[in-house]
GROMACS .gro file of C-alpha atoms in nm:
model
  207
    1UNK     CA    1   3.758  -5.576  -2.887
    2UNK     CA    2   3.578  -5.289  -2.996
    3UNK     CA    3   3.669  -4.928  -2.799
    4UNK     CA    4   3.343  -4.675  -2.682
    5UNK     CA    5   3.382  -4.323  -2.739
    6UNK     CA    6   3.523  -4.265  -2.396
    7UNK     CA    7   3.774  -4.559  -2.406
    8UNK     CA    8   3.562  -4.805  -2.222
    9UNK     CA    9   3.593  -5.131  -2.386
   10UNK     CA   10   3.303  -5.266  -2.557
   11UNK     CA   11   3.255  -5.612  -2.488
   12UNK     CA   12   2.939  -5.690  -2.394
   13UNK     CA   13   2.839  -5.820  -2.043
   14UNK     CA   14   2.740  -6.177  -2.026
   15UNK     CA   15   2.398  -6.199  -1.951
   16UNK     CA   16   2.205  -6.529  -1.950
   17UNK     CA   17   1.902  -6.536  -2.222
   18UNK     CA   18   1.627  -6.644  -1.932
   19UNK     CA   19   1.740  -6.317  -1.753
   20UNK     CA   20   1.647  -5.983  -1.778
   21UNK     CA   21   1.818  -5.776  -1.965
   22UNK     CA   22   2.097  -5.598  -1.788
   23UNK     CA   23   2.043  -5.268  -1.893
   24UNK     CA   24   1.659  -5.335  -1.782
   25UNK     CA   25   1.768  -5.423  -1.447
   26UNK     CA   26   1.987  -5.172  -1.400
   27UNK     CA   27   1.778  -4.913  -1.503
   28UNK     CA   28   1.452  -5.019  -1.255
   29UNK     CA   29   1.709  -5.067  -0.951
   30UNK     CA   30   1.848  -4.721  -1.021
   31UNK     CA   31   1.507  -4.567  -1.059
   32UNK     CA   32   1.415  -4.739  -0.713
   33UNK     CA   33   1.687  -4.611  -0.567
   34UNK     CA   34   1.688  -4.252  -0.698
   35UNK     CA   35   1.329  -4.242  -0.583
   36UNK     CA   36   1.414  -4.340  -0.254
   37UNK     CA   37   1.781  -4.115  -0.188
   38UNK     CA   38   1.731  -3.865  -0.482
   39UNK     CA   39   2.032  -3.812  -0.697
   40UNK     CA   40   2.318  -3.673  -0.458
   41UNK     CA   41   2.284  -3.971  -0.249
   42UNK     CA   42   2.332  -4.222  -0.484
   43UNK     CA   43   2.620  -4.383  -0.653
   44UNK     CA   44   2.719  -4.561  -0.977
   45UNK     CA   45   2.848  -4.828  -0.685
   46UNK     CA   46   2.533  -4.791  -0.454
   47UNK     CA   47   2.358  -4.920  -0.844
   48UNK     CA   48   2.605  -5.182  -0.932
   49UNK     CA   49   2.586  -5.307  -0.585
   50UNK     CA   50   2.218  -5.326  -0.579
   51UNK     CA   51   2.165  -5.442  -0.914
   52UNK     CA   52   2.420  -5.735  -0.882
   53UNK     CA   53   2.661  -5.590  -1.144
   54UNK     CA   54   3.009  -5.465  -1.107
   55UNK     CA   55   3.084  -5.045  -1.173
   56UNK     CA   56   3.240  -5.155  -1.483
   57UNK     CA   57   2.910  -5.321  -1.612
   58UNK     CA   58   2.690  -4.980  -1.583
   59UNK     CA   59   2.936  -4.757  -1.696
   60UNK     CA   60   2.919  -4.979  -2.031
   61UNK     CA   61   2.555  -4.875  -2.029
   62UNK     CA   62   2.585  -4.564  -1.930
   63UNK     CA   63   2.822  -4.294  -1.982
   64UNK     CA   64   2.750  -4.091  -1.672
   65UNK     CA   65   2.518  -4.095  -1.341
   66UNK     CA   66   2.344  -3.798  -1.495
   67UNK     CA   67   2.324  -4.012  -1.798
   68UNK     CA   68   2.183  -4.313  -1.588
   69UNK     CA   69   1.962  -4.105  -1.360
   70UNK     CA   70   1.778  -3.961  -1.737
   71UNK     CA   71   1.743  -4.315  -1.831
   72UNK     CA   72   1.588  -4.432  -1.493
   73UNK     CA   73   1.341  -4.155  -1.515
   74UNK     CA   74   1.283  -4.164  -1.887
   75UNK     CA   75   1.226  -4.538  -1.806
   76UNK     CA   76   0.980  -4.536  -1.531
   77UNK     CA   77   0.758  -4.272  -1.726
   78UNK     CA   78   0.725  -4.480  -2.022
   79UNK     CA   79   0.620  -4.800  -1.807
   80UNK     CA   80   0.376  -4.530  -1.673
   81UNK     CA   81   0.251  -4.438  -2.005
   82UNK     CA   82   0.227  -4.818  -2.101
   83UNK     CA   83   0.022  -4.881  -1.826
   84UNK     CA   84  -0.184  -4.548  -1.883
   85UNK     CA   85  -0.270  -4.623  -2.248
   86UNK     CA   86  -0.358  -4.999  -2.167
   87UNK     CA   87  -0.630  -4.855  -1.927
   88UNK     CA   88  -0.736  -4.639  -2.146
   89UNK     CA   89  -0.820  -4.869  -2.382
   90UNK     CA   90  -1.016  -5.118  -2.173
   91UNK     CA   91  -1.390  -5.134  -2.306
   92UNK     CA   92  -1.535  -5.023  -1.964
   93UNK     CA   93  -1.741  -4.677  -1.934
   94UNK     CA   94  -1.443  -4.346  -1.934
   95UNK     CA   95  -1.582  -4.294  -1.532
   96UNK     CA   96  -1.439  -4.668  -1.491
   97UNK     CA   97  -1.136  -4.640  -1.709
   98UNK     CA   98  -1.017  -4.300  -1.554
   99UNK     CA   99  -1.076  -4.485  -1.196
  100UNK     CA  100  -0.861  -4.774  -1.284
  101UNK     CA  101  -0.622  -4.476  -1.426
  102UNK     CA  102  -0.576  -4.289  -1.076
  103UNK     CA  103  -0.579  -4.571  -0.905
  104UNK     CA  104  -0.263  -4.726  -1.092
  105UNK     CA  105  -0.102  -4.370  -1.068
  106UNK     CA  106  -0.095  -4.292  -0.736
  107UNK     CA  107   0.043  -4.656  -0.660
  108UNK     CA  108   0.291  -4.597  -0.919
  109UNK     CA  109   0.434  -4.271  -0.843
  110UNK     CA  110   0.363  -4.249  -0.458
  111UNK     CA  111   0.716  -4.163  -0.413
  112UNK     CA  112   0.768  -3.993  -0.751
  113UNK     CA  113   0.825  -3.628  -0.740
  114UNK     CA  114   0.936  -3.526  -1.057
  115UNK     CA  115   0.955  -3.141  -1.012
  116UNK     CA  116   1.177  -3.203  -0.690
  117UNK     CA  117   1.366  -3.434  -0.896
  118UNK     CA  118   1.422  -3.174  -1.164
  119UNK     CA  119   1.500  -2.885  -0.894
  120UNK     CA  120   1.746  -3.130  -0.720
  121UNK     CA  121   2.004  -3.285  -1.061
  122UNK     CA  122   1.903  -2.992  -1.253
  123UNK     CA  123   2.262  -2.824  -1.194
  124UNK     CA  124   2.408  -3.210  -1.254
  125UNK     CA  125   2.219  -3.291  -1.572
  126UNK     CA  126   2.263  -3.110  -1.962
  127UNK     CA  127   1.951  -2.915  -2.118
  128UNK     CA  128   1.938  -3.140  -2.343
  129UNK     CA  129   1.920  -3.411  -2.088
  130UNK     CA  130   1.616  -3.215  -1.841
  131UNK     CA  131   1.420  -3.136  -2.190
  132UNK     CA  132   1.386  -3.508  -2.261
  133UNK     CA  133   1.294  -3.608  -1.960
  134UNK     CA  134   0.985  -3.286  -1.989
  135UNK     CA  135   0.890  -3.449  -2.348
  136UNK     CA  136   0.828  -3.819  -2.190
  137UNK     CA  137   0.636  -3.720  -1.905
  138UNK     CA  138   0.424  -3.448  -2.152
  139UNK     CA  139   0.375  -3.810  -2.366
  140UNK     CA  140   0.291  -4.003  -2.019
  141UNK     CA  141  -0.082  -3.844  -2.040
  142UNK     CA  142  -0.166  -3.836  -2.454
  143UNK     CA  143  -0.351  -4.175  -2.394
  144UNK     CA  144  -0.589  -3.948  -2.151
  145UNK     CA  145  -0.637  -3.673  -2.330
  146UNK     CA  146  -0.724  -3.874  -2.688
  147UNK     CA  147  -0.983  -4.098  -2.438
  148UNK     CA  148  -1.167  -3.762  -2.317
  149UNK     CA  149  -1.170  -3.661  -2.674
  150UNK     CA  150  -1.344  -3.967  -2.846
  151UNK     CA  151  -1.591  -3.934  -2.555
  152UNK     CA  152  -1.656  -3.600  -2.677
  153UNK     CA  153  -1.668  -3.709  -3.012
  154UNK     CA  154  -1.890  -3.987  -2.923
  155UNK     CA  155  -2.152  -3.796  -2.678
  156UNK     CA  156  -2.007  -3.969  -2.426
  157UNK     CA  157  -1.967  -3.665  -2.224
  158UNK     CA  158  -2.009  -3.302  -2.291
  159UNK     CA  159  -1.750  -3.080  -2.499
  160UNK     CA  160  -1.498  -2.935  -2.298
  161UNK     CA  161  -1.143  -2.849  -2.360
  162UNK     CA  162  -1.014  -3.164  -2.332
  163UNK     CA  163  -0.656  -3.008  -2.298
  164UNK     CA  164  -0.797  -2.809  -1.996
  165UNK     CA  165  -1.003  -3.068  -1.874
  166UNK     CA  166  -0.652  -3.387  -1.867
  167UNK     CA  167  -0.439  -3.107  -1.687
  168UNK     CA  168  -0.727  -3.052  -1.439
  169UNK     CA  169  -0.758  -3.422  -1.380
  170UNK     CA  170  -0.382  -3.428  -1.336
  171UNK     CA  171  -0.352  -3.142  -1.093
  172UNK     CA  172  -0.573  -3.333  -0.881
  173UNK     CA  173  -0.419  -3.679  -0.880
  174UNK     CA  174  -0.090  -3.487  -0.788
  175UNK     CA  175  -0.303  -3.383  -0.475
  176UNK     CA  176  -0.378  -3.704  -0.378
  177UNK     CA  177  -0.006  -3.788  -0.354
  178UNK     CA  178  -0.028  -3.513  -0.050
  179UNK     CA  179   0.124  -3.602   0.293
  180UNK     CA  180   0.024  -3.430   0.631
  181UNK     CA  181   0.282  -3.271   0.825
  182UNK     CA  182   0.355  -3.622   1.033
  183UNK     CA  183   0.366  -3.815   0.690
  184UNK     CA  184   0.048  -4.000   0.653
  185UNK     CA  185  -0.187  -3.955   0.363
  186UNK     CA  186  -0.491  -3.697   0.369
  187UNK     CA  187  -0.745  -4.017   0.323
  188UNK     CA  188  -0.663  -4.394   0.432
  189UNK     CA  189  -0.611  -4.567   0.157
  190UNK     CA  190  -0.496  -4.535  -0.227
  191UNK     CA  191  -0.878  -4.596  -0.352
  192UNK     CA  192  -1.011  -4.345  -0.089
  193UNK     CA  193  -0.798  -4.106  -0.256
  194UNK     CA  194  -0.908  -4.246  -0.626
  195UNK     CA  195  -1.266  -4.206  -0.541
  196UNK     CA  196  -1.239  -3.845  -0.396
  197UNK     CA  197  -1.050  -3.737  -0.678
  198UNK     CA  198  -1.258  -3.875  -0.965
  199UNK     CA  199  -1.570  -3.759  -0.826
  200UNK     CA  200  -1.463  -3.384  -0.799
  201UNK     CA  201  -1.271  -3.404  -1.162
  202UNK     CA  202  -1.629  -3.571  -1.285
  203UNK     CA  203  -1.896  -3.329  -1.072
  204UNK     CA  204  -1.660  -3.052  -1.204
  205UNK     CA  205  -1.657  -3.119  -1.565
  206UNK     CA  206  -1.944  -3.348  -1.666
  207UNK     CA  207  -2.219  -3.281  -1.424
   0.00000   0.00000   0.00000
């Protein structure tokens, strides 16, 4: 049997081939669970538990909980992107597309905030480690920004700084993940929120 770096054994967990991967699993269930106990509050065992794998199955995947916790995140922003960029590409009209877009982001990261995230491992996980997880969620939005700029290209919609203009749309989606002081959102549902926020991002750029 083959010996890891650290002197874990290598072999490989069984897995059966109609499953999903283990790593796979384990990485969603520990991104769930981060989201919903942040990083201090959860353990390699509180993952293995959840995930139906033993401790000695995630530490074969994962060298560390700051390790797994970068891998979760990493993870989650990349399904993100995937589902960004396949939006993006749709043939409907950009107002359409970036409606589907906010729509699918505020259900996806209702409970995801990364810059509390950041302020809360940041003492737990490497530079190396925090910079990573900066350059995926910096990648999360290219499929945006290169949609706003065909549309320019294409007279689709008036020249703007389309660097200006993706950060602008972003600042605003991040406002519709806002919670009143007893918890509940600021309008009543998810495409409430998509509507308001499109039509100021669109009246304040295009019109």
């Amino acid at each position: 049997m083959e010996i890891k770096k650290n002197g874990r054994p290598l072999g490989r967990p069984k897995t059966n081939h109609l499953e999903k991967p283990r790593n796979e699993l384990i990485l969603e269930t520990a991104a769930r669970l981060f989201l919903e106990s942040g990083f201090q509050k959860v353990s390699i065992d509180d993952v293995a538990m959840n995930a139906g794998v033993t401790k000695a199955t995630v530490y074969y995947y994962f060298d560390s909980k700051a390790e797994l916790y970068k891998e979760s995140i990493v993870s989650l922003m990349e399904r993100i992107k995937c589902r960004i960029d396949l939006l993006m590409t749709s043939d409907k009209p950009l107002f359409e597309r970036l409606l589907d877009v906010t729509t699918a982001h505020l259900q996806a990261t209702t409970t995801l905030d990364l810059e509390a995230f950041m302020r809360e491992s940041k003492t737990d996980l490497s530079d190396e480690q925090i910079l990573e997880m900066r350059m995926v969620e910096h990648k999360m939005y290219e499929g945006i920004q290169d949609a706003l700029q065909l549309a320019v290209d294409n007279g689709e919609i008036p020249k703007v700084n389309v660097t200006f203009a993706t950060q602008s749309y972003l600042a605003l989606i991040k406002v519709g993940n806002y919670k009143l002081p007893d918890g509940t959102p600021i309008f009543s549902s998810i495409e409430e929120t998509s509507e308001n926020i499109l039509s100021i991002f669109w009246k304040g750029f295009f019109s």
